[in-house]
XYZ file of C-alpha atoms in Angstrom:
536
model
C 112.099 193.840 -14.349
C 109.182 196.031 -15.998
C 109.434 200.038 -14.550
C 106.952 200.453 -12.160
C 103.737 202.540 -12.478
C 104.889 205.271 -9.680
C 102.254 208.195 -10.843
C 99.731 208.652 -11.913
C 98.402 211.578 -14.909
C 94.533 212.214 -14.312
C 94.141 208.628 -13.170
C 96.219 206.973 -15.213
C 99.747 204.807 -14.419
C 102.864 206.583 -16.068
C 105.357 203.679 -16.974
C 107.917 205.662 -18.301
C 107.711 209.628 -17.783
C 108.810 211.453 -21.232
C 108.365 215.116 -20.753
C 106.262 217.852 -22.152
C 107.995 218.845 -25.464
C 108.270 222.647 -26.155
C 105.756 224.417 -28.847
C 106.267 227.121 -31.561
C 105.030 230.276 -30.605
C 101.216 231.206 -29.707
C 100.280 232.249 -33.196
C 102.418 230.988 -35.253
C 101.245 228.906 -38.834
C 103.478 226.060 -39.433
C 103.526 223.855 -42.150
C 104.004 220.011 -42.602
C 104.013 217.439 -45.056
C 101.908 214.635 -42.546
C 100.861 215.393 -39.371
C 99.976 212.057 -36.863
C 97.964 212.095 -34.256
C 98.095 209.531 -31.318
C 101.383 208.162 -30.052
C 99.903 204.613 -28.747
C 101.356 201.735 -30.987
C 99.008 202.316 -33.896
C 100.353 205.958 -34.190
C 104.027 205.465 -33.135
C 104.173 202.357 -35.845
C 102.277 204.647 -38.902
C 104.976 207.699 -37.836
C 108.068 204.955 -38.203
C 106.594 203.357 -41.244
C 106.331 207.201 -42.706
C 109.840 208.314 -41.469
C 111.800 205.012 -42.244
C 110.254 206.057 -45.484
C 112.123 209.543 -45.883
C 108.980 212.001 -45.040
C 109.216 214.475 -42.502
C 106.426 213.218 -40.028
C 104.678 215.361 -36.892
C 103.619 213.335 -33.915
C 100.979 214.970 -31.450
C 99.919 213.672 -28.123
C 97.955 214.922 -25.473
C 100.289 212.291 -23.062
C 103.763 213.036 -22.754
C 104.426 209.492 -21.061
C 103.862 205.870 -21.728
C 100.835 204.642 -19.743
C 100.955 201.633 -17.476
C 98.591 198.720 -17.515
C 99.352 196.015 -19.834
C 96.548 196.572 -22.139
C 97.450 194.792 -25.909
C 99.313 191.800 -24.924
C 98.717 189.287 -27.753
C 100.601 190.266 -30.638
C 100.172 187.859 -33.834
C 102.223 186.896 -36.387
C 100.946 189.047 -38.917
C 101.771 191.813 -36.308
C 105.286 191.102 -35.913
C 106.198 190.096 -39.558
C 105.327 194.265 -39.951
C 107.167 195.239 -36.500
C 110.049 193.108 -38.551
C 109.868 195.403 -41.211
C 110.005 198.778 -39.285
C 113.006 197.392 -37.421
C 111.907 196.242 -33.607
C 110.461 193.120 -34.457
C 113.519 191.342 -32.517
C 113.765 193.173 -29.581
C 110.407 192.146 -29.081
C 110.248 188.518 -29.793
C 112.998 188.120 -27.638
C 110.970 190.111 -24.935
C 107.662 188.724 -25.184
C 106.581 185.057 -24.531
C 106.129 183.080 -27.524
C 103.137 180.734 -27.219
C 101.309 178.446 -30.333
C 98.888 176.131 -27.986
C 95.851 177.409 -26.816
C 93.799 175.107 -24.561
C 89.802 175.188 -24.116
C 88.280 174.073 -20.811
C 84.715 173.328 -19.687
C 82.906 173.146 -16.515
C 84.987 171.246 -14.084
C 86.967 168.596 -16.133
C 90.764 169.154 -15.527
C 91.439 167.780 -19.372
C 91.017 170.392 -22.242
C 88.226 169.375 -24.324
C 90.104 170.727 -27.128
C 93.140 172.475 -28.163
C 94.643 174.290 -31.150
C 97.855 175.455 -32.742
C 98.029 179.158 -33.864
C 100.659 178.573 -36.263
C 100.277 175.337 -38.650
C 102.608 176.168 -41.160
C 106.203 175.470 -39.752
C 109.380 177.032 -40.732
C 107.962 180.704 -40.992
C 110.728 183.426 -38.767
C 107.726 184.443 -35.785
C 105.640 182.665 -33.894
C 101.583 182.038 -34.274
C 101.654 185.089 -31.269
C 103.668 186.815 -28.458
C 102.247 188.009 -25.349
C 104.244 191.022 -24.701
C 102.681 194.479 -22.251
C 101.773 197.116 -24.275
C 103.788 199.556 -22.760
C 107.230 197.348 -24.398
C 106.118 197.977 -27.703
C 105.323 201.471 -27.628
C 108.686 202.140 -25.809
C 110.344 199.901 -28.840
C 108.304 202.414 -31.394
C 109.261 205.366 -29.930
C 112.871 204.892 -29.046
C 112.876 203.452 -32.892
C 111.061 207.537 -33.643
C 113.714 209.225 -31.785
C 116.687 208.191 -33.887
C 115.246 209.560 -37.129
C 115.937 213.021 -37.532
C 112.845 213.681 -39.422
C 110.427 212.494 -36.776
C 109.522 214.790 -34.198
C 107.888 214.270 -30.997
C 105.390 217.309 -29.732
C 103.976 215.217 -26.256
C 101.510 216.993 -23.717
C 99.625 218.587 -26.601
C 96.366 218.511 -27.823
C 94.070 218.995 -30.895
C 91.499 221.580 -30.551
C 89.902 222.015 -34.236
C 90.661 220.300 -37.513
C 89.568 222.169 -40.639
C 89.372 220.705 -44.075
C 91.824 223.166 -46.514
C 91.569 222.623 -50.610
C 94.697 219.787 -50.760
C 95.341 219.527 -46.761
C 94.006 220.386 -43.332
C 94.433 223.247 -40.941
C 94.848 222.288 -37.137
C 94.653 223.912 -33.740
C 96.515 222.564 -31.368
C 96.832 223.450 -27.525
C 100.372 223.746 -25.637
C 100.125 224.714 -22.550
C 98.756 227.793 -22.080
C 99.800 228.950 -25.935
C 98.239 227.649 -29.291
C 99.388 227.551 -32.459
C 97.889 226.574 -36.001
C 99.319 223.972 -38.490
C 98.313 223.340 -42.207
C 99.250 219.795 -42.446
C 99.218 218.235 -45.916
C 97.859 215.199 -44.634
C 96.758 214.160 -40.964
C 96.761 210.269 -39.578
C 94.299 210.202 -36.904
C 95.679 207.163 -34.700
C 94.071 208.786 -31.518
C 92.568 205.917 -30.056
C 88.421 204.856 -29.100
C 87.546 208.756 -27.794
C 89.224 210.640 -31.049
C 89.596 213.942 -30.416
C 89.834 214.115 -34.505
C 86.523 212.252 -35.163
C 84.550 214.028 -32.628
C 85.801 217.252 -33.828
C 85.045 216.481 -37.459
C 81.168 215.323 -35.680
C 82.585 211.684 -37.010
C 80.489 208.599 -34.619
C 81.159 204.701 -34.517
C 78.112 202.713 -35.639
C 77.817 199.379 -34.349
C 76.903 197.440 -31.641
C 77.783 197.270 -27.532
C 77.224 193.755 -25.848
C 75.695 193.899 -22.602
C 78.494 191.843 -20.935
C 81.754 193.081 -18.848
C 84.871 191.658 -18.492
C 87.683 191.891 -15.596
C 90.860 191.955 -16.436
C 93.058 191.041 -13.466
C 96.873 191.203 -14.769
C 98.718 190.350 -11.527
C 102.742 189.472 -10.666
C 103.244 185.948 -9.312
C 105.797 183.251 -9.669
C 103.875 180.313 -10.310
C 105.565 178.451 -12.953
C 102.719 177.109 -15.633
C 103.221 177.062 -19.348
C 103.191 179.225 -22.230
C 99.676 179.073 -23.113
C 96.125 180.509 -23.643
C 93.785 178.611 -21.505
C 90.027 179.639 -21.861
C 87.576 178.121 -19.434
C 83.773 177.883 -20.222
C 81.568 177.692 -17.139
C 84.637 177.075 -14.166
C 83.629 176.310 -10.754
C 85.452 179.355 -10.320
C 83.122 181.368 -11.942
C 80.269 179.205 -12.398
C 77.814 180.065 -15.324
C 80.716 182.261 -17.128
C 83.783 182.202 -18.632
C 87.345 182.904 -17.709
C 90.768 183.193 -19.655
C 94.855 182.940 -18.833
C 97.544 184.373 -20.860
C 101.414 184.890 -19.252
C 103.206 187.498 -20.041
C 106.747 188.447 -19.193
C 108.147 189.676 -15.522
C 106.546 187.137 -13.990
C 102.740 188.857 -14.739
C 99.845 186.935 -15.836
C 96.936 188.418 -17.676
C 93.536 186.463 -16.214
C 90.047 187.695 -17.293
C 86.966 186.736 -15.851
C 83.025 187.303 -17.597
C 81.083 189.348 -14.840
C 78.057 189.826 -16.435
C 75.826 193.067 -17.161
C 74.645 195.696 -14.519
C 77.529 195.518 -12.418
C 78.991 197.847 -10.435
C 82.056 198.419 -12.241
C 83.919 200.563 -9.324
C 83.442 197.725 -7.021
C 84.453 195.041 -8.682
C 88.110 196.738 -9.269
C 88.529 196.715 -5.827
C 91.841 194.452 -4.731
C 89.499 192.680 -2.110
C 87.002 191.712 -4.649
C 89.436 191.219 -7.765
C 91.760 188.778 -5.039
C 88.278 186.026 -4.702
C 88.497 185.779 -8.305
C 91.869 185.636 -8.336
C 91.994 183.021 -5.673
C 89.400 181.205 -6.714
C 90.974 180.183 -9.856
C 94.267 179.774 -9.058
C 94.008 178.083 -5.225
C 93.468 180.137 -1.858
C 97.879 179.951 -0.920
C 98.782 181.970 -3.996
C 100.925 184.760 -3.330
C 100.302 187.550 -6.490
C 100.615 191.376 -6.066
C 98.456 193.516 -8.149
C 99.712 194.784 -11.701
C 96.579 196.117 -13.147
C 93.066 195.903 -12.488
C 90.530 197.226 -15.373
C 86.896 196.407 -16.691
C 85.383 196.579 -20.229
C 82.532 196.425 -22.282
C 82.625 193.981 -25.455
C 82.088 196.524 -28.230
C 81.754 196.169 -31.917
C 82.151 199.227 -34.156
C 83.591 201.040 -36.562
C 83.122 204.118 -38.848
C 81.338 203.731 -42.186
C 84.788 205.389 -43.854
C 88.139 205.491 -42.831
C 89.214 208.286 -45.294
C 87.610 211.685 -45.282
C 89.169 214.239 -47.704
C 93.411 214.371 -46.356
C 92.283 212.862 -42.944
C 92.703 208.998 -42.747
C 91.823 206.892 -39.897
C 93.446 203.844 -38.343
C 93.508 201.348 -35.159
C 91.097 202.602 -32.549
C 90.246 205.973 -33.767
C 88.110 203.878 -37.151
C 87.214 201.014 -35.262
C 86.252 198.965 -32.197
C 86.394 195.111 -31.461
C 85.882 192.913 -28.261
C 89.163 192.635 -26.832
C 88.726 188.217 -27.424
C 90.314 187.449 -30.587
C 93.463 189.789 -30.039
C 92.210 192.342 -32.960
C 92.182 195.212 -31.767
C 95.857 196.382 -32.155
C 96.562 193.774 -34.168
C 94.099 194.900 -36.659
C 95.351 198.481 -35.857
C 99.084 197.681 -37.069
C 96.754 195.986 -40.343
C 96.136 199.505 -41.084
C 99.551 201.373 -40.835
C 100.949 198.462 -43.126
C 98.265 198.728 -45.521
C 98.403 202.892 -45.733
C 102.042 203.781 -45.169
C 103.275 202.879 -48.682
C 100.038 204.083 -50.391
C 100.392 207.121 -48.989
C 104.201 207.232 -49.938
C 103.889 207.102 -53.205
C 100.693 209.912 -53.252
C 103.153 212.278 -51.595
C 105.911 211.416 -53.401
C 103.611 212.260 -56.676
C 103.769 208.363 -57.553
C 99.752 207.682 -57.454
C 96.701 209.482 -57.052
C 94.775 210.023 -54.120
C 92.323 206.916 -55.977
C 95.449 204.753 -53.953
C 94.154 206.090 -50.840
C 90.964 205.209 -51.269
C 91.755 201.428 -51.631
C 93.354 201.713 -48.211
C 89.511 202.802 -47.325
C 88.137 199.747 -49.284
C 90.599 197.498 -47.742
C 90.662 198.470 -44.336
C 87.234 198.229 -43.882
C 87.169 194.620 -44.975
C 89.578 194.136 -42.167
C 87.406 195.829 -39.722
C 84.378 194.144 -41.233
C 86.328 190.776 -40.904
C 87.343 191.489 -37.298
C 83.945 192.427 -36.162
C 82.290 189.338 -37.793
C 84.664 187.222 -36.082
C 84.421 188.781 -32.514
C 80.814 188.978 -32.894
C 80.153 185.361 -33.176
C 83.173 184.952 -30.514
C 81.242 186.999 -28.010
C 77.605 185.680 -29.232
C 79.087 181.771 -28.448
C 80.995 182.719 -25.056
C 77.699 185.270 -23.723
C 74.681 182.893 -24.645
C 71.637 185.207 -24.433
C 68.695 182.499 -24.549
C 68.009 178.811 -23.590
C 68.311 177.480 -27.193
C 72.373 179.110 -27.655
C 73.494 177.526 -24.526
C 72.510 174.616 -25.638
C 74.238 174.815 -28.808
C 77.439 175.943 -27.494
C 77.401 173.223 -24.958
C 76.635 170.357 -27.332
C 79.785 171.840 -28.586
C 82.093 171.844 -26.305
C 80.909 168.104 -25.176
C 80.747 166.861 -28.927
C 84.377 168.382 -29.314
C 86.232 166.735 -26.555
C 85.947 163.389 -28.903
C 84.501 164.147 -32.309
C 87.062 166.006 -34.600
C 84.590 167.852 -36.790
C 83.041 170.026 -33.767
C 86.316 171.581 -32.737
C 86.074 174.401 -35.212
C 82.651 175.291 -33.946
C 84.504 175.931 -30.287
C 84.474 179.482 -30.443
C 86.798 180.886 -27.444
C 87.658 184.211 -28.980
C 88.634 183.156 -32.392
C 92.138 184.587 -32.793
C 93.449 187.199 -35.160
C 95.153 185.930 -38.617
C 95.903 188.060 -41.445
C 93.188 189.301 -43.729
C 93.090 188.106 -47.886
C 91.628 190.782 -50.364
C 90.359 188.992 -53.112
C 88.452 190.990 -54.420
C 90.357 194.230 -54.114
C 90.693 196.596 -57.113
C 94.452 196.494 -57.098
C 94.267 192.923 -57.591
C 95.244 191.455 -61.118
C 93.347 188.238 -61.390
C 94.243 185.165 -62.425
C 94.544 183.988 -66.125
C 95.274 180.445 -65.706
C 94.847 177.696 -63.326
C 96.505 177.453 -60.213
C 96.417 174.106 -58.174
C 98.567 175.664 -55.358
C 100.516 178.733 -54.546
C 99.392 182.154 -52.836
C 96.122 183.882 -54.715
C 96.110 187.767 -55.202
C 94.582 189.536 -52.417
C 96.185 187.429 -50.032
C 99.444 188.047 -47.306
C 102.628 185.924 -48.935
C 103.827 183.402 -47.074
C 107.631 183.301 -45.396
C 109.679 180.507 -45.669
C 113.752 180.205 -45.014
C 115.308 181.762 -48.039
C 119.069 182.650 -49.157
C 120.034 181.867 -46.074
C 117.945 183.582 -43.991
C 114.317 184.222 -44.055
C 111.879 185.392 -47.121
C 109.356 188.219 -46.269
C 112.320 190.379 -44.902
C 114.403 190.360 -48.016
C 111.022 191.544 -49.706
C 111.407 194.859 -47.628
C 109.003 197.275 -48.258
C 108.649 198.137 -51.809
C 107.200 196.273 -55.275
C 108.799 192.909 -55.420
C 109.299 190.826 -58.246
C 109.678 187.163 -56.813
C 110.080 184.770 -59.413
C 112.404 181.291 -60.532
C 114.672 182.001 -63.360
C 112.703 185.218 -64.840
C 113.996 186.109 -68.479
C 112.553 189.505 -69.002
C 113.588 192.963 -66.868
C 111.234 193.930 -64.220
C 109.725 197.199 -64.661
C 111.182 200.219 -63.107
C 110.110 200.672 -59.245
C 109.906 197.192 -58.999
C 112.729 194.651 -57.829
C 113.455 191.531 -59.147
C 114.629 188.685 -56.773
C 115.186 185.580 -58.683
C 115.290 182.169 -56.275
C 117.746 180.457 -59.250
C 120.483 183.262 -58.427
C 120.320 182.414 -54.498
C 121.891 179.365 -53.095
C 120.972 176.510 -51.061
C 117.376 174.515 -51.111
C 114.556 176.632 -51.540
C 112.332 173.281 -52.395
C 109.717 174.787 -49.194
C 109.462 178.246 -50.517
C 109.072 176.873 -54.519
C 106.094 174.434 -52.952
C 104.945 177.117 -51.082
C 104.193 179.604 -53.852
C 104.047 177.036 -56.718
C 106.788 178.638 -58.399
C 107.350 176.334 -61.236
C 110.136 177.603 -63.947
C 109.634 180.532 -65.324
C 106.834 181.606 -62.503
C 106.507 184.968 -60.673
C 104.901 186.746 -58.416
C 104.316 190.487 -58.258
C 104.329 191.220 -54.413
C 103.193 194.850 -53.219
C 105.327 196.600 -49.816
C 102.500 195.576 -47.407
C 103.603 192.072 -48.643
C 100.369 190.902 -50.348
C 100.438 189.437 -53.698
C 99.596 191.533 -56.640
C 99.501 189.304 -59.500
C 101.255 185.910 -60.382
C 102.042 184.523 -63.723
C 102.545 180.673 -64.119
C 105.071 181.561 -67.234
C 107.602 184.382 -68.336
C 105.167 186.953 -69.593
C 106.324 190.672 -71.402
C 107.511 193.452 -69.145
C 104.494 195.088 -70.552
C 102.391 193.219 -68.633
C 104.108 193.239 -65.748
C 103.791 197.331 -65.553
C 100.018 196.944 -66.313
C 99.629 194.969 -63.399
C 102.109 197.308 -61.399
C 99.731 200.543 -62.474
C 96.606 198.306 -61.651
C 98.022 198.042 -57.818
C 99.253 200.952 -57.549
C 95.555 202.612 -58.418
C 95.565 203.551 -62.005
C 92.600 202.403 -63.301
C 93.280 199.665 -66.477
């Protein structure tokens, strides 16, 4: 059973009380190599990725608990395959409740007019999604933080001026009644929608808000139903808007419900007013408790850079989706996997800060990608005029027979990992490929050696190839499927590794470059340089 919410800080449920952590002096300068900023999971995952790494990482937070309220709960794929790599993605799968199916429903036929499956390719080690509480996987994160020695934890404090320096960044920070000044090399501002960093820095969203609001009723019952997303358009529950189910361990279910603009948002948090809803959808002998009652606005924004100088940006803090679609965190853990080992190798003198700004140029297709998508989600659930109703409900009637409408059925269009085809680090290709995984784009797992592929790829430069004659360059690890054992026919098909192929696969596991025979080490380290920012 989940720990109970039993205070509250300034309005907001503790789940697990940590404690205030002590601060150097009032006037003291410190000095450290990266300095992050925001211990929700965005900024607990960036400080692991850094520290599994071997830097010595600072982690500032004005809370010195874990909040309660389940928040994130839909976790993809994607998501874990990077909580895999930074060494809790277990503990969680085997929390969370693993779900593939979602189900759409419309107006008051019991019978989905159509359904989908969230992961089509098979044998892969995680599931399409989890639904896992927040609060689980920043305790995972940060009990991960606390057993490397050079992490540390400063909770309870806050940021009260950031200053660009010539190669770093001073900050003020507030402890207590004391402050004290750091000169931080580098500073990860993972601090969440109202950054503290951007608004010092006079740093704004730009974007759009959608005049719609949202309940979010996660409640405790024991009514058994199955493992999957429902989404209802126009219930007779909630006639003229939409609703949506998710379960989630402990017995609590996450159920939204569209409200509408102009509402008074106080009110309709109330437990008499959230229980009609509740009861309404779910049949007037349910017995639920309350978990967490909240209500939000769809939003979709983001900042026109992520990096500014030695300040980067990630999750919340750079930029803000509709929470349909699971992107938000999801597309915050995007950006810790996509910056931690570019800003490894700047630090460790590897690359120039030109890396870094690839992270900018990727990123923000991610954030462009997300917003696109939960733009047209919220545009086809919230229909504005007389002419978009009509579209969306031609359909949802055209797609409970017809095949070729279901894609059009637009429920909150779910988060999948991100290709970059056209990033700079990418070394096209120079032959023909009928098959196989293009640069730009995630790899693929598949069981390998005996256990499963994107793990054994770990987090550096990879050199996956079958039967590869020539050395790999140095920094960059050769695994060779002809010197494993056992059938590896799925993961050959799956890459189109013919004899002789390879595949140059960067930490964040995307694919650098791919040859479709042996080629010279030569150009293998040209390819290398190319993703690791030096300009060719």
């Amino acid at each position: 059973m989940a720990p109970q919410p039993a205070t509250h800080h300034r309005g907001v449920p503790v789940w697990r009380h940590i404690g205030a952590t002590a601060a150097p002096a009032a006037g003291v300068v410190e000095r450290a190599p990266v300095v992050v900023v925001g211990a929700g999971p965005v900024g607990l995952a960036m400080a692991l990725d850094l520290g599994r790494r071997g830097h010595k990482v600072l982690v500032i937070s004005k809370l010195d608990f874990i909040a309660g309220g389940s928040k994130a709960i839909c976790f993809s794929k994607r998501s874990l395959d990077i909580l895999e790599r930074l060494g809790v993605g277990q503990q969680l799968l085997q929390k969370g409740v693993t779900w593939n199916v979602g189900k759409v429903f419309w107006g008051d036929r019991e019978e989905p007019v159509y359904q989908f499956d969230m992961l089509p390719v098979k044998d892969q080690q995680y599931p399409g999604f989890i639904n896992l509480q927040q609060y689980y996987v920043e305790d995972a994160l940060l009990r991960a933080l606390q057993n490397l020695p050079n992490v540390e934890l400063r909770l309870g404090q806050q940021i009260e001026a950031v200053r660009h320096l010539p190669g770093g960044v001073e900050l003020e920070v507030q402890a207590g009644e004391s402050r004290y000044q750091i000169h931080a090399d580098w500073l990860v501002a993972c601090d969440g929608s109202k950054s503290m960093v951007r608004s010092l820095m006079g740093l704004d969203f730009d974007g759009r808000v959608f005049e719609e609001n949202f309940l979010i009723a996660d409640i405790r019952m024991d009514k058994e139903m199955p493992a999957e997303r429902w989404f209802w358009f126009d219930p007779p529950f909630n006639p003229g808007q939409s609703a949506l189910m998710h379960r989630q361990p402990d017995g609590v279910w996450r159920l939204d419900f569209q409200l509408g603009w102009g509402i008074d948002r106080q009110a309709c948090v109330q437990p008499e007013n959230v229980e009609r809803y509740v009861r309404a959808m779910l049949g007037p002998d349910v017995q639920f408790s309350q978990e967490w009652y909240s209500i939000y606005t769809f939003q979709c924004r983001r900042m026109s850079r992520f990096v500014h100088g030695h300040v980067l940006f990630a999750g919340d803090s750079a930029h803000l989706v509709s929470p349909f679609g699971a992107r938000g965190c999801n597309g915050g853990f995007a950006d810790i996997d996509n910056l931690g080992w570019k800003l490894d190798l700047v630090m460790r003198g590897q690359a120039g800060q030109a890396l870094l700004e690839s992270y900018n140029e990727e990123a923000v297709t991610t954030a462009d990608e997300n917003i696109l998508n939960s733009t047209r989600s919220t545009d086809f659930l919230t229909p504005k005029t007389t002419v978009s109703k009509a579209f969306r409900d031609a359909v949802l009637e055209l797609a409970a027979t017809e095949a070729f409408a279901r894609p059009f059925v637009n429920s909150g269009r779910l988060s999948t990992a991100i290709s970059y085809p056209q990033s700079g680090l990418n070394t096209p290709d120079d032959q023909v490929w009928s098959g196989g995984i293009a640069p730009g784009s995630p790899a693929l797992d598949a069981p390998a050696n005996g256990a499963w592929l994107l793990p054994q790829l770990g987090g550096r430069f990879v050199l996956l190839a079958n039967g590869w004659t020539q050395g790999p360059p140095a920094d960059v690890e050769l695994i060779d499927i002809t010197q494993w054992a056992g059938d590896h026919s799925l993961l050959l098909a799956r890459y189109g590794l013919q004899p002789g192929c390879g595949y140059l696969i960067r930490p964040d596991h995307y694919v650098a470059a791919r040859w479709q025979a042996p080629v010279s080490a030569t150009t293998v380290q040209a390819s290398l340089a190319r993703a690791q920012g030096v300009q060719q």
